[in-house]
Amino acid sequence: MTGSSTPRSGEEATREYYDSGDVDAFYDAVWGGEDIHTGIYAHPGEAIADASRRTVDRLADRLAHRLGPDRAVLDLGSGYGGTARRLAERFGCRVVALNLSAAQNERHRAVNAVRGLDGLVDVVTGSFHDIPYPDGSFDAVCSLEAFCHSGDRPRVLSEAVRVLKPGGALAFTDIMAAEDVAAEALRPAVSRLGVDALATVSFYRGRLAELGLTGTAFDDHSGQLVTHYDRLTAETAARTAELGGRIGAAYLAHLNENLPVWADAARRGLLRWGIMHGGRP
């Protein structure tokens, strides 16, 4: 399950989705507009934004040995910039935030300026299928739930490893399919991603080994998916009247239909999620 749409078609779908005003308003209102990925929850009722920030910190822990004031990290599919800002603040490192959505990037730059981080974080509009940097440019590469949008995941991984310096570290999260789950079983959930299928843990581990990464491991937090999608479903349903003032009726109806589908897939054990990490010798 490597993703069978073309990079170009997948990117167009992703850009169109994240440039949407409805999508922007949803992530801002329900997710907090900072980190927009699955959270690691301390308890089922925890705020989505707090759990999502915990995910960033857990991923950062896997890169910490390669980060510091004299180091550079690349964030692939950087969204609103929550991860980039957290890394810059925590480690004092330089961060390049590569992202397709011009709308997200504009917001990212504005927040960086307000927080005094525009000197550490460079926001670049571009594709992780063709990373616009030379080989061996970064001490670390990270990504949070962006690769699921790719129509050519082998190419994304090759690019990510290519720009790592010798000794560099890679860490990413992604929503994945459980092993041997048919693509058809997940199609109702993944249709909005612009791809036909999700990757699996074994695909990522195998491909990273082929690319020469060592010490590759997967921190399995799949149990968090049920909590996360239940929280999103409940929060969206409870705030439908409020959200209706910011989000179009059609998109809001789609959310109330689609989020429970993800929750159901997670509850049935069809999905995997966690932190994949390894290093370049």
mmCIF file of C-alpha atoms in Angstrom:
data_model
loop_
_atom_site.group_PDB
_atom_site.id
_atom_site.type_symbol
_atom_site.label_atom_id
_atom_site.label_comp_id
_atom_site.label_asym_id
_atom_site.label_seq_id
_atom_site.Cartn_x
_atom_site.Cartn_y
_atom_site.Cartn_z
ATOM 1 C CA MET A 1 0.000 0.000 0.000
ATOM 2 C CA THR A 2 2.300 2.711 -1.234
ATOM 3 C CA GLY A 3 -0.254 5.096 -2.741
ATOM 4 C CA SER A 4 -1.241 4.633 -6.353
ATOM 5 C CA SER A 5 -2.241 8.110 -7.508
ATOM 6 C CA THR A 6 0.407 10.224 -9.199
ATOM 7 C CA PRO A 7 2.379 12.753 -7.135
ATOM 8 C CA ARG A 8 0.873 15.567 -9.186
ATOM 9 C CA SER A 9 -2.747 14.475 -8.688
ATOM 10 C CA GLY A 10 -2.178 13.832 -4.991
ATOM 11 C CA GLU A 11 -0.553 17.226 -4.527
ATOM 12 C CA GLU A 12 -3.375 19.017 -6.320
ATOM 13 C CA ALA A 13 -5.939 17.342 -4.072
ATOM 14 C CA THR A 14 -3.915 18.137 -0.955
ATOM 15 C CA ARG A 15 -3.347 21.778 -1.934
ATOM 16 C CA GLU A 16 -7.006 22.298 -2.774
ATOM 17 C CA TYR A 17 -8.080 20.722 0.509
ATOM 18 C CA TYR A 18 -5.769 22.690 2.815
ATOM 19 C CA ASP A 19 -6.218 25.994 0.975
ATOM 20 C CA SER A 20 -9.958 25.794 1.630
ATOM 21 C CA GLY A 21 -11.409 28.380 3.992
ATOM 22 C CA ASP A 22 -13.717 25.749 5.489
ATOM 23 C CA VAL A 23 -10.835 23.436 6.292
ATOM 24 C CA ASP A 24 -8.798 26.282 7.740
ATOM 25 C CA ALA A 25 -11.669 27.319 10.001
ATOM 26 C CA PHE A 26 -12.229 23.739 11.192
ATOM 27 C CA TYR A 27 -8.606 23.167 12.153
ATOM 28 C CA ASP A 28 -8.468 26.523 13.870
ATOM 29 C CA ALA A 29 -11.647 26.025 15.889
ATOM 30 C CA VAL A 30 -11.451 22.341 16.789
ATOM 31 C CA TRP A 31 -7.712 21.569 16.642
ATOM 32 C CA GLY A 32 -6.416 24.920 17.851
ATOM 33 C CA GLY A 33 -4.732 25.990 14.602
ATOM 34 C CA GLU A 34 -1.230 25.045 15.744
ATOM 35 C CA ASP A 35 -0.702 21.280 15.418
ATOM 36 C CA ILE A 36 -3.030 19.369 13.097
ATOM 37 C CA HIS A 37 -2.289 15.692 13.597
ATOM 38 C CA THR A 38 -3.202 12.797 15.864
ATOM 39 C CA GLY A 39 -2.651 13.377 19.559
ATOM 40 C CA ILE A 40 -1.176 11.263 22.332
ATOM 41 C CA TYR A 41 -3.770 11.636 25.082
ATOM 42 C CA ALA A 42 -3.091 11.585 28.812
ATOM 43 C CA HIS A 43 -6.813 10.907 29.341
ATOM 44 C CA PRO A 44 -9.809 10.549 26.977
ATOM 45 C CA GLY A 45 -11.199 14.006 27.687
ATOM 46 C CA GLU A 46 -7.945 15.922 27.190
ATOM 47 C CA ALA A 47 -7.966 18.920 24.857
ATOM 48 C CA ILE A 48 -7.085 17.947 21.292
ATOM 49 C CA ALA A 49 -4.493 20.719 21.060
ATOM 50 C CA ASP A 50 -2.695 19.522 24.208
ATOM 51 C CA ALA A 51 -2.585 15.918 23.016
ATOM 52 C CA SER A 52 -1.369 16.999 19.574
ATOM 53 C CA ARG A 53 1.457 19.013 21.141
ATOM 54 C CA ARG A 54 2.480 15.935 23.152
ATOM 55 C CA THR A 55 2.911 14.072 19.861
ATOM 56 C CA VAL A 56 5.306 16.761 18.644
ATOM 57 C CA ASP A 57 7.360 16.461 21.816
ATOM 58 C CA ARG A 58 7.530 12.665 21.590
ATOM 59 C CA LEU A 59 8.711 12.911 18.000
ATOM 60 C CA ALA A 60 11.208 15.618 18.957
ATOM 61 C CA ASP A 61 12.635 13.279 21.594
ATOM 62 C CA ARG A 62 13.609 10.917 18.770
ATOM 63 C CA LEU A 63 15.555 13.706 17.059
ATOM 64 C CA ALA A 64 17.014 15.411 20.123
ATOM 65 C CA HIS A 65 20.495 13.895 19.743
ATOM 66 C CA ARG A 66 20.828 15.600 16.357
ATOM 67 C CA LEU A 67 19.406 19.022 17.205
ATOM 68 C CA GLY A 68 20.873 22.171 18.725
ATOM 69 C CA PRO A 69 21.690 25.801 17.919
ATOM 70 C CA ASP A 70 24.137 24.807 15.170
ATOM 71 C CA ARG A 71 21.859 22.244 13.546
ATOM 72 C CA ALA A 72 19.206 22.291 10.807
ATOM 73 C CA VAL A 73 16.004 20.266 10.556
ATOM 74 C CA LEU A 74 13.547 19.886 7.665
ATOM 75 C CA ASP A 75 9.814 19.583 8.446
ATOM 76 C CA LEU A 76 7.947 17.993 5.534
ATOM 77 C CA GLY A 77 4.292 18.985 5.173
ATOM 78 C CA SER A 78 4.624 21.559 7.923
ATOM 79 C CA GLY A 79 1.012 22.771 8.027
ATOM 80 C CA TYR A 80 0.487 25.763 10.300
ATOM 81 C CA GLY A 81 4.001 25.442 11.687
ATOM 82 C CA GLY A 82 3.376 24.078 15.165
ATOM 83 C CA THR A 83 6.139 21.491 14.870
ATOM 84 C CA ALA A 84 8.634 23.907 13.317
ATOM 85 C CA ARG A 85 8.078 26.489 16.048
ATOM 86 C CA ARG A 86 8.319 23.893 18.812
ATOM 87 C CA LEU A 87 11.623 22.558 17.483
ATOM 88 C CA ALA A 88 13.056 26.061 17.082
ATOM 89 C CA GLU A 89 11.979 27.058 20.585
ATOM 90 C CA ARG A 90 13.113 23.832 22.252
ATOM 91 C CA PHE A 91 16.450 23.325 20.527
ATOM 92 C CA GLY A 92 17.364 26.712 19.029
ATOM 93 C CA CYS A 93 17.882 24.949 15.709
ATOM 94 C CA ARG A 94 17.193 26.306 12.247
ATOM 95 C CA VAL A 95 14.044 24.810 10.732
ATOM 96 C CA VAL A 96 13.042 24.665 7.091
ATOM 97 C CA ALA A 97 9.286 24.133 6.869
ATOM 98 C CA LEU A 98 8.323 22.724 3.457
ATOM 99 C CA ASN A 99 4.617 22.755 2.666
ATOM 100 C CA LEU A 100 2.314 22.766 -0.366
ATOM 101 C CA SER A 101 -0.415 25.078 0.899
ATOM 102 C CA ALA A 102 0.224 28.769 0.282
ATOM 103 C CA ALA A 103 -2.635 29.675 2.628
ATOM 104 C CA GLN A 104 -1.144 27.672 5.492
ATOM 105 C CA ASN A 105 2.321 29.039 4.758
ATOM 106 C CA GLU A 106 1.102 32.632 4.902
ATOM 107 C CA ARG A 107 -0.437 32.010 8.307
ATOM 108 C CA HIS A 108 2.695 30.146 9.421
ATOM 109 C CA ARG A 109 4.951 33.097 8.566
ATOM 110 C CA ALA A 110 2.673 35.577 10.325
ATOM 111 C CA VAL A 111 2.677 33.582 13.569
ATOM 112 C CA ASN A 112 6.465 33.119 13.388
ATOM 113 C CA ALA A 113 6.892 36.877 13.140
ATOM 114 C CA VAL A 114 4.644 37.525 16.138
ATOM 115 C CA ARG A 115 6.599 34.988 18.228
ATOM 116 C CA GLY A 116 9.979 36.257 17.104
ATOM 117 C CA LEU A 117 10.872 33.000 15.355
ATOM 118 C CA ASP A 118 11.070 34.196 11.757
ATOM 119 C CA GLY A 119 14.859 34.256 12.050
ATOM 120 C CA LEU A 120 14.961 30.539 12.872
ATOM 121 C CA VAL A 121 12.118 29.154 10.755
ATOM 122 C CA ASP A 122 12.193 29.405 6.971
ATOM 123 C CA VAL A 123 8.795 28.621 5.421
ATOM 124 C CA VAL A 124 9.114 27.256 1.881
ATOM 125 C CA THR A 125 6.267 26.489 -0.511
ATOM 126 C CA GLY A 126 7.114 23.252 -2.258
ATOM 127 C CA SER A 127 6.743 19.492 -2.590
ATOM 128 C CA PHE A 128 8.260 16.685 -0.581
ATOM 129 C CA HIS A 129 8.410 14.688 -3.820
ATOM 130 C CA ASP A 130 11.120 17.077 -5.049
ATOM 131 C CA ILE A 131 12.810 18.613 -2.027
ATOM 132 C CA PRO A 132 14.586 21.780 -3.240
ATOM 133 C CA TYR A 133 17.805 21.221 -1.270
ATOM 134 C CA PRO A 134 21.082 19.422 -2.051
ATOM 135 C CA ASP A 135 22.057 16.009 -0.728
ATOM 136 C CA GLY A 136 23.088 15.970 2.923
ATOM 137 C CA SER A 137 21.622 19.370 3.836
ATOM 138 C CA PHE A 138 19.946 18.540 7.162
ATOM 139 C CA ASP A 139 20.836 17.044 10.510
ATOM 140 C CA ALA A 140 17.279 15.787 10.917
ATOM 141 C CA VAL A 141 14.103 15.380 8.878
ATOM 142 C CA CYS A 142 10.628 15.064 10.359
ATOM 143 C CA SER A 143 7.013 14.920 9.278
ATOM 144 C CA LEU A 144 3.676 14.536 11.021
ATOM 145 C CA GLU A 145 0.903 12.845 9.065
ATOM 146 C CA ALA A 146 1.762 14.268 5.689
ATOM 147 C CA PHE A 147 2.973 11.168 3.846
ATOM 148 C CA CYS A 148 -0.568 9.738 3.815
ATOM 149 C CA HIS A 149 -1.337 12.390 1.170
ATOM 150 C CA SER A 150 1.410 11.174 -1.169
ATOM 151 C CA GLY A 151 0.780 9.283 -4.389
ATOM 152 C CA ASP A 152 4.422 8.130 -4.452
ATOM 153 C CA ARG A 153 5.629 7.316 -0.955
ATOM 154 C CA PRO A 154 8.823 5.540 -2.079
ATOM 155 C CA ARG A 155 9.863 8.796 -3.710
ATOM 156 C CA VAL A 156 9.046 10.813 -0.586
ATOM 157 C CA LEU A 157 11.170 8.517 1.571
ATOM 158 C CA SER A 158 14.025 8.583 -0.929
ATOM 159 C CA GLU A 159 13.973 12.366 -0.928
ATOM 160 C CA ALA A 160 13.846 12.532 2.872
ATOM 161 C CA VAL A 161 16.861 10.253 3.220
ATOM 162 C CA ARG A 162 18.729 11.989 0.392
ATOM 163 C CA VAL A 163 18.807 15.335 2.190
ATOM 164 C CA LEU A 164 19.961 13.836 5.503
ATOM 165 C CA LYS A 165 23.566 14.335 6.491
ATOM 166 C CA PRO A 166 25.585 11.238 7.429
ATOM 167 C CA GLY A 167 24.567 10.471 10.991
ATOM 168 C CA GLY A 168 21.300 12.360 10.519
ATOM 169 C CA ALA A 169 17.984 11.279 12.030
ATOM 170 C CA LEU A 170 14.546 10.800 10.482
ATOM 171 C CA ALA A 171 11.297 10.652 12.461
ATOM 172 C CA PHE A 172 7.725 10.828 11.237
ATOM 173 C CA THR A 173 4.181 9.905 12.094
ATOM 174 C CA ASP A 174 1.620 8.728 9.602
ATOM 175 C CA ILE A 175 -1.808 7.154 9.570
ATOM 176 C CA MET A 176 -1.290 3.652 8.197
ATOM 177 C CA ALA A 177 -3.325 0.593 7.357
ATOM 178 C CA ALA A 178 -3.009 -2.519 9.469
ATOM 179 C CA GLU A 179 -1.145 -5.292 7.672
ATOM 180 C CA ASP A 180 -3.176 -7.203 5.063
ATOM 181 C CA VAL A 181 -6.170 -4.864 5.267
ATOM 182 C CA ALA A 182 -7.698 -4.502 1.801
ATOM 183 C CA ALA A 183 -7.670 -0.988 0.377
ATOM 184 C CA GLU A 184 -11.419 -1.242 -0.215
ATOM 185 C CA ALA A 185 -12.047 -1.559 3.521
ATOM 186 C CA LEU A 186 -10.530 1.873 4.129
ATOM 187 C CA ARG A 187 -11.658 3.676 0.987
ATOM 188 C CA PRO A 188 -14.635 5.426 2.676
ATOM 189 C CA ALA A 189 -12.208 6.969 5.154
ATOM 190 C CA VAL A 190 -9.256 7.817 2.900
ATOM 191 C CA SER A 191 -11.250 9.246 -0.007
ATOM 192 C CA ARG A 192 -10.673 12.851 1.118
ATOM 193 C CA LEU A 193 -6.873 12.334 1.158
ATOM 194 C CA GLY A 194 -6.621 12.137 -2.626
ATOM 195 C CA VAL A 195 -4.999 8.672 -2.569
ATOM 196 C CA ASP A 196 -6.296 5.154 -3.070
ATOM 197 C CA ALA A 197 -4.606 3.466 -0.112
ATOM 198 C CA LEU A 198 -2.541 3.973 3.022
ATOM 199 C CA ALA A 199 0.942 2.641 3.651
ATOM 200 C CA THR A 200 1.695 -0.016 6.272
ATOM 201 C CA VAL A 201 4.306 -0.257 8.999
ATOM 202 C CA SER A 202 6.070 -3.055 7.108
ATOM 203 C CA PHE A 203 6.219 -0.956 3.941
ATOM 204 C CA TYR A 204 7.880 1.953 5.730
ATOM 205 C CA ARG A 205 10.318 -0.242 7.630
ATOM 206 C CA GLY A 206 11.239 -2.203 4.514
ATOM 207 C CA ARG A 207 11.707 0.841 2.329
ATOM 208 C CA LEU A 208 13.802 2.674 4.924
ATOM 209 C CA ALA A 209 16.034 -0.386 5.270
ATOM 210 C CA GLU A 210 16.501 -0.433 1.487
ATOM 211 C CA LEU A 211 17.518 3.229 1.674
ATOM 212 C CA GLY A 212 20.202 2.356 4.201
ATOM 213 C CA LEU A 213 18.706 3.686 7.414
ATOM 214 C CA THR A 214 19.742 1.829 10.540
ATOM 215 C CA GLY A 215 18.117 1.386 13.919
ATOM 216 C CA THR A 216 14.706 1.824 12.337
ATOM 217 C CA ALA A 217 11.912 1.327 14.844
ATOM 218 C CA PHE A 218 8.228 2.066 15.260
ATOM 219 C CA ASP A 219 6.769 3.478 18.460
ATOM 220 C CA ASP A 220 3.268 2.027 18.213
ATOM 221 C CA HIS A 221 0.595 4.397 19.520
ATOM 222 C CA SER A 222 -2.237 2.904 17.462
ATOM 223 C CA GLY A 223 -4.482 2.793 20.511
ATOM 224 C CA GLN A 224 -4.572 6.597 20.459
ATOM 225 C CA LEU A 225 -6.507 6.647 17.190
ATOM 226 C CA VAL A 226 -9.825 5.650 18.757
ATOM 227 C CA THR A 227 -9.486 8.345 21.425
ATOM 228 C CA HIS A 228 -8.447 10.941 18.872
ATOM 229 C CA TYR A 229 -11.239 10.348 16.389
ATOM 230 C CA ASP A 230 -13.824 9.978 19.154
ATOM 231 C CA ARG A 231 -12.676 13.366 20.501
ATOM 232 C CA LEU A 232 -12.858 14.969 17.052
ATOM 233 C CA THR A 233 -16.278 13.453 16.378
ATOM 234 C CA ALA A 234 -17.715 14.540 19.726
ATOM 235 C CA GLU A 235 -16.184 18.021 19.598
ATOM 236 C CA THR A 236 -17.444 18.678 16.081
ATOM 237 C CA ALA A 237 -20.935 17.398 16.833
ATOM 238 C CA ALA A 238 -21.194 19.368 20.078
ATOM 239 C CA ARG A 239 -20.080 22.581 18.390
ATOM 240 C CA THR A 240 -22.037 22.211 15.147
ATOM 241 C CA ALA A 241 -24.112 25.351 15.787
ATOM 242 C CA GLU A 242 -21.017 27.427 16.548
ATOM 243 C CA LEU A 243 -19.041 25.973 13.642
ATOM 244 C CA GLY A 244 -21.943 26.670 11.313
ATOM 245 C CA GLY A 245 -21.099 30.345 11.581
ATOM 246 C CA ARG A 246 -17.582 29.733 10.252
ATOM 247 C CA ILE A 247 -17.841 26.630 8.067
ATOM 248 C CA GLY A 248 -20.034 25.927 5.053
ATOM 249 C CA ALA A 249 -22.966 23.596 5.580
ATOM 250 C CA ALA A 250 -21.750 21.038 3.044
ATOM 251 C CA TYR A 251 -18.294 20.697 4.604
ATOM 252 C CA LEU A 252 -19.721 20.558 8.120
ATOM 253 C CA ALA A 253 -22.102 17.780 7.067
ATOM 254 C CA HIS A 254 -19.176 15.927 5.498
ATOM 255 C CA LEU A 255 -17.200 16.185 8.746
ATOM 256 C CA ASN A 256 -20.063 14.817 10.796
ATOM 257 C CA GLU A 257 -20.281 11.887 8.376
ATOM 258 C CA ASN A 258 -16.576 11.227 7.790
ATOM 259 C CA LEU A 259 -15.086 11.517 11.282
ATOM 260 C CA PRO A 260 -17.140 8.616 12.680
ATOM 261 C CA VAL A 261 -15.932 6.507 9.730
ATOM 262 C CA TRP A 262 -12.330 7.039 10.859
ATOM 263 C CA ALA A 263 -13.284 6.297 14.458
ATOM 264 C CA ASP A 264 -14.994 3.089 13.377
ATOM 265 C CA ALA A 265 -11.990 1.985 11.293
ATOM 266 C CA ALA A 266 -9.715 2.565 14.278
ATOM 267 C CA ARG A 267 -12.043 0.702 16.625
ATOM 268 C CA ARG A 268 -12.103 -2.266 14.208
ATOM 269 C CA GLY A 269 -8.307 -2.434 14.212
ATOM 270 C CA LEU A 270 -7.936 -1.451 10.555
ATOM 271 C CA LEU A 271 -5.492 1.419 11.210
ATOM 272 C CA ARG A 272 -2.042 1.865 12.712
ATOM 273 C CA TRP A 273 -0.368 5.035 13.938
ATOM 274 C CA GLY A 274 2.824 5.941 15.743
ATOM 275 C CA ILE A 275 6.319 7.334 15.345
ATOM 276 C CA MET A 276 8.662 5.757 12.781
ATOM 277 C CA HIS A 277 12.307 6.682 13.305
ATOM 278 C CA GLY A 278 15.805 5.740 12.256
ATOM 279 C CA GLY A 279 19.185 7.147 11.359
ATOM 280 C CA ARG A 280 21.513 7.484 8.405
ATOM 281 C CA PRO A 281 24.928 5.889 9.060
#
